[in-house]
Amino acid sequence: MDENATLSPAHSDAAASSSANTPPFPSVPSALAPFAGLWRGEGEGAYPTIDNFAYTEEIEFAPTGKPFLAYRSRTKEVGSGRPLHSESGFLRLVAEDEAELLVAQPTGFTEIHRGQVREGTIELSMVVLSASPDAKPVHSIRRQLSVRGGDLTYDLWMAHDLTPLTHHLHGHLRRD
């Protein structure tokens, strides 16, 4: 039996319109379907208060059987493989072309971002940033996610302590 035969009309359009590298996921909204999957690659970071650095990364946007994706990111130091940063959360559609990214970090932060989904790109703006009392003084974060074929790229801007919103991270990953 063709696995697309079990999809609802709204979701079968998503499977048909997504790239050949994007597998169909019956419960994933069509606007989020290009993001679904396991991605591996590299990233680079820079910030005025630290030395530039490089890292490897694995990101997963996993179908859950519900109309959202579970999000997980893990980074490691290039060469040594030492764990660096991790975060997890959810990517969900809140309107036909608007997504929300909810993120929790073990460094004491939670983030909620919203943005328009247009042609495989989500420009996310911060709605809420909450921090534990002993978290570093981060005041703002902005994210952008983009899928083109089998490539996922992202950028992250951060305002920390006295430094205004500044580009901090860029990642380029391939679908695994």
CSV table of C-alpha atoms in Angstrom, one decimal:
chain,number,residue,atom,x,y,z
A,1,MET,CA,0.0,0.0,0.0
A,2,ASP,CA,1.3,3.5,-0.8
A,3,GLU,CA,2.1,5.2,2.5
A,4,ASN,CA,0.6,8.5,1.1
A,5,ALA,CA,-2.8,6.8,0.7
A,6,THR,CA,-3.3,7.1,4.5
A,7,LEU,CA,-2.6,10.9,4.5
A,8,SER,CA,-5.4,13.4,4.9
A,9,PRO,CA,-5.8,15.8,1.9
A,10,ALA,CA,-4.1,18.6,3.7
A,11,HIS,CA,-1.1,16.5,4.6
A,12,SER,CA,-0.8,14.6,1.3
A,13,ASP,CA,-0.2,18.0,-0.4
A,14,ALA,CA,2.7,18.5,2.0
A,15,ALA,CA,4.2,15.2,1.0
A,16,ALA,CA,3.8,16.0,-2.7
A,17,SER,CA,5.2,19.5,-2.5
A,18,SER,CA,8.1,18.8,-0.3
A,19,SER,CA,11.5,18.1,-1.9
A,20,ALA,CA,12.5,14.5,-2.9
A,21,ASN,CA,14.7,14.4,0.1
A,22,THR,CA,11.9,15.2,2.5
A,23,PRO,CA,10.1,12.0,3.6
A,24,PRO,CA,6.3,12.3,4.1
A,25,PHE,CA,5.1,12.4,7.7
A,26,PRO,CA,1.3,12.0,8.0
A,27,SER,CA,0.9,14.1,11.2
A,28,VAL,CA,3.3,16.9,10.4
A,29,PRO,CA,1.7,20.1,9.0
A,30,SER,CA,2.8,20.8,5.5
A,31,ALA,CA,4.6,24.1,6.4
A,32,LEU,CA,6.8,22.2,8.8
A,33,ALA,CA,7.4,19.0,6.8
A,34,PRO,CA,10.6,20.2,5.2
A,35,PHE,CA,12.2,20.6,8.6
A,36,ALA,CA,11.3,17.0,9.8
A,37,GLY,CA,14.2,14.7,10.1
A,38,LEU,CA,17.7,14.2,11.5
A,39,TRP,CA,20.4,16.7,10.4
A,40,ARG,CA,24.2,16.6,10.9
A,41,GLY,CA,26.8,19.2,10.1
A,42,GLU,CA,29.0,22.0,11.4
A,43,GLY,CA,28.6,25.5,12.8
A,44,GLU,CA,30.7,28.4,13.7
A,45,GLY,CA,30.3,31.0,16.5
A,46,ALA,CA,31.6,34.5,17.1
A,47,TYR,CA,30.8,37.1,19.6
A,48,PRO,CA,32.6,40.3,20.7
A,49,THR,CA,33.4,39.0,24.2
A,50,ILE,CA,34.8,35.5,23.2
A,51,ASP,CA,37.2,33.9,20.7
A,52,ASN,CA,35.6,32.5,17.5
A,53,PHE,CA,34.9,28.8,17.6
A,54,ALA,CA,33.7,25.9,15.4
A,55,TYR,CA,31.5,22.9,16.4
A,56,THR,CA,29.8,19.9,15.0
A,57,GLU,CA,26.1,19.6,15.5
A,58,GLU,CA,23.2,17.2,15.3
A,59,ILE,CA,19.6,18.6,15.1
A,60,GLU,CA,16.5,16.5,15.1
A,61,PHE,CA,13.0,17.7,14.3
A,62,ALA,CA,11.1,14.5,15.1
A,63,PRO,CA,7.5,13.7,14.2
A,64,THR,CA,5.5,12.9,17.3
A,65,GLY,CA,2.3,11.6,15.9
A,66,LYS,CA,0.8,15.0,16.8
A,67,PRO,CA,0.8,18.2,14.6
A,68,PHE,CA,4.2,19.4,15.9
A,69,LEU,CA,7.8,18.4,15.8
A,70,ALA,CA,10.0,17.6,18.8
A,71,TYR,CA,13.2,19.6,18.6
A,72,ARG,CA,16.7,18.5,19.9
A,73,SER,CA,20.1,20.0,19.3
A,74,ARG,CA,23.5,18.8,20.5
A,75,THR,CA,26.8,20.4,19.7
A,76,LYS,CA,30.4,19.1,20.2
A,77,GLU,CA,33.8,20.6,20.0
A,78,VAL,CA,35.6,20.0,16.7
A,79,GLY,CA,38.5,17.5,17.2
A,80,SER,CA,37.9,16.4,20.8
A,81,GLY,CA,34.2,15.7,20.5
A,82,ARG,CA,33.7,17.2,23.9
A,83,PRO,CA,30.0,18.1,24.4
A,84,LEU,CA,29.3,21.9,24.3
A,85,HIS,CA,25.7,22.9,24.2
A,86,SER,CA,22.3,21.2,24.1
A,87,GLU,CA,18.7,22.4,23.9
A,88,SER,CA,15.4,20.8,23.3
A,89,GLY,CA,11.8,21.8,22.7
A,90,PHE,CA,9.1,21.9,20.0
A,91,LEU,CA,8.3,23.4,16.6
A,92,ARG,CA,4.6,23.9,16.0
A,93,LEU,CA,2.3,25.6,13.6
A,94,VAL,CA,0.1,28.2,15.3
A,95,ALA,CA,-1.5,29.5,12.1
A,96,GLU,CA,-1.4,28.5,8.4
A,97,ASP,CA,1.9,30.2,7.8
A,98,GLU,CA,3.1,31.0,11.4
A,99,ALA,CA,5.3,28.8,13.5
A,100,GLU,CA,6.3,28.8,17.1
A,101,LEU,CA,9.6,27.4,18.5
A,102,LEU,CA,9.8,26.6,22.2
A,103,VAL,CA,13.3,25.9,23.5
A,104,ALA,CA,14.7,24.9,26.9
A,105,GLN,CA,18.4,25.1,27.7
A,106,PRO,CA,20.2,23.4,30.6
A,107,THR,CA,22.0,26.8,31.1
A,108,GLY,CA,18.8,28.1,32.7
A,109,PHE,CA,16.9,29.6,29.8
A,110,THR,CA,13.6,29.0,28.1
A,111,GLU,CA,12.6,30.7,24.9
A,112,ILE,CA,9.5,31.2,22.9
A,113,HIS,CA,9.8,32.5,19.4
A,114,ARG,CA,7.3,33.1,16.6
A,115,GLY,CA,7.7,33.7,12.9
A,116,GLN,CA,6.3,33.5,9.4
A,117,VAL,CA,7.0,30.3,7.4
A,118,ARG,CA,7.8,31.3,3.8
A,119,GLU,CA,9.3,28.9,1.2
A,120,GLY,CA,11.2,26.8,3.8
A,121,THR,CA,12.4,29.7,5.9
A,122,ILE,CA,11.2,30.7,9.4
A,123,GLU,CA,12.2,34.1,10.6
A,124,LEU,CA,11.7,33.8,14.3
A,125,SER,CA,11.3,36.7,16.7
A,126,MET,CA,11.5,36.3,20.5
A,127,VAL,CA,8.2,36.4,22.3
A,128,VAL,CA,9.4,35.4,25.8
A,129,LEU,CA,12.9,34.8,27.2
A,130,SER,CA,12.9,33.5,30.8
A,131,ALA,CA,16.0,32.8,32.9
A,132,SER,CA,16.7,31.2,36.2
A,133,PRO,CA,18.2,33.5,38.8
A,134,ASP,CA,21.8,32.2,38.2
A,135,ALA,CA,21.7,32.1,34.4
A,136,LYS,CA,24.0,34.4,32.4
A,137,PRO,CA,22.7,37.9,31.6
A,138,VAL,CA,21.2,37.1,28.1
A,139,HIS,CA,18.6,39.8,27.2
A,140,SER,CA,17.4,38.8,23.8
A,141,ILE,CA,17.7,36.0,21.2
A,142,ARG,CA,16.6,35.9,17.5
A,143,ARG,CA,16.7,32.8,15.3
A,144,GLN,CA,16.3,32.0,11.6
A,145,LEU,CA,15.9,28.5,10.2
A,146,SER,CA,15.9,27.6,6.5
A,147,VAL,CA,15.6,24.3,4.5
A,148,ARG,CA,16.7,24.2,0.9
A,149,GLY,CA,16.7,20.7,-0.5
A,150,GLY,CA,18.8,18.5,1.8
A,151,ASP,CA,20.4,21.4,3.6
A,152,LEU,CA,19.3,23.0,6.9
A,153,THR,CA,20.9,26.3,7.8
A,154,TYR,CA,20.3,28.5,10.8
A,155,ASP,CA,21.5,31.8,12.3
A,156,LEU,CA,21.2,33.0,15.9
A,157,TRP,CA,21.6,36.5,17.2
A,158,MET,CA,22.1,37.2,20.9
A,159,ALA,CA,22.1,40.3,23.3
A,160,HIS,CA,24.3,39.4,26.3
A,161,ASP,CA,25.1,41.6,29.3
A,162,LEU,CA,26.2,45.0,27.7
A,163,THR,CA,26.5,43.7,24.1
A,164,PRO,CA,23.4,44.5,21.9
A,165,LEU,CA,21.8,42.0,19.6
A,166,THR,CA,24.7,40.6,17.6
A,167,HIS,CA,25.1,37.7,15.2
A,168,HIS,CA,26.5,34.7,17.3
A,169,LEU,CA,26.0,31.4,15.5
A,170,HIS,CA,25.7,30.0,12.0
A,171,GLY,CA,25.1,26.3,11.2
A,172,HIS,CA,24.9,24.3,8.0
A,173,LEU,CA,23.6,20.7,8.3
A,174,ARG,CA,22.7,18.0,5.9
A,175,ARG,CA,19.8,15.6,6.2
A,176,ASP,CA,21.0,12.3,7.5
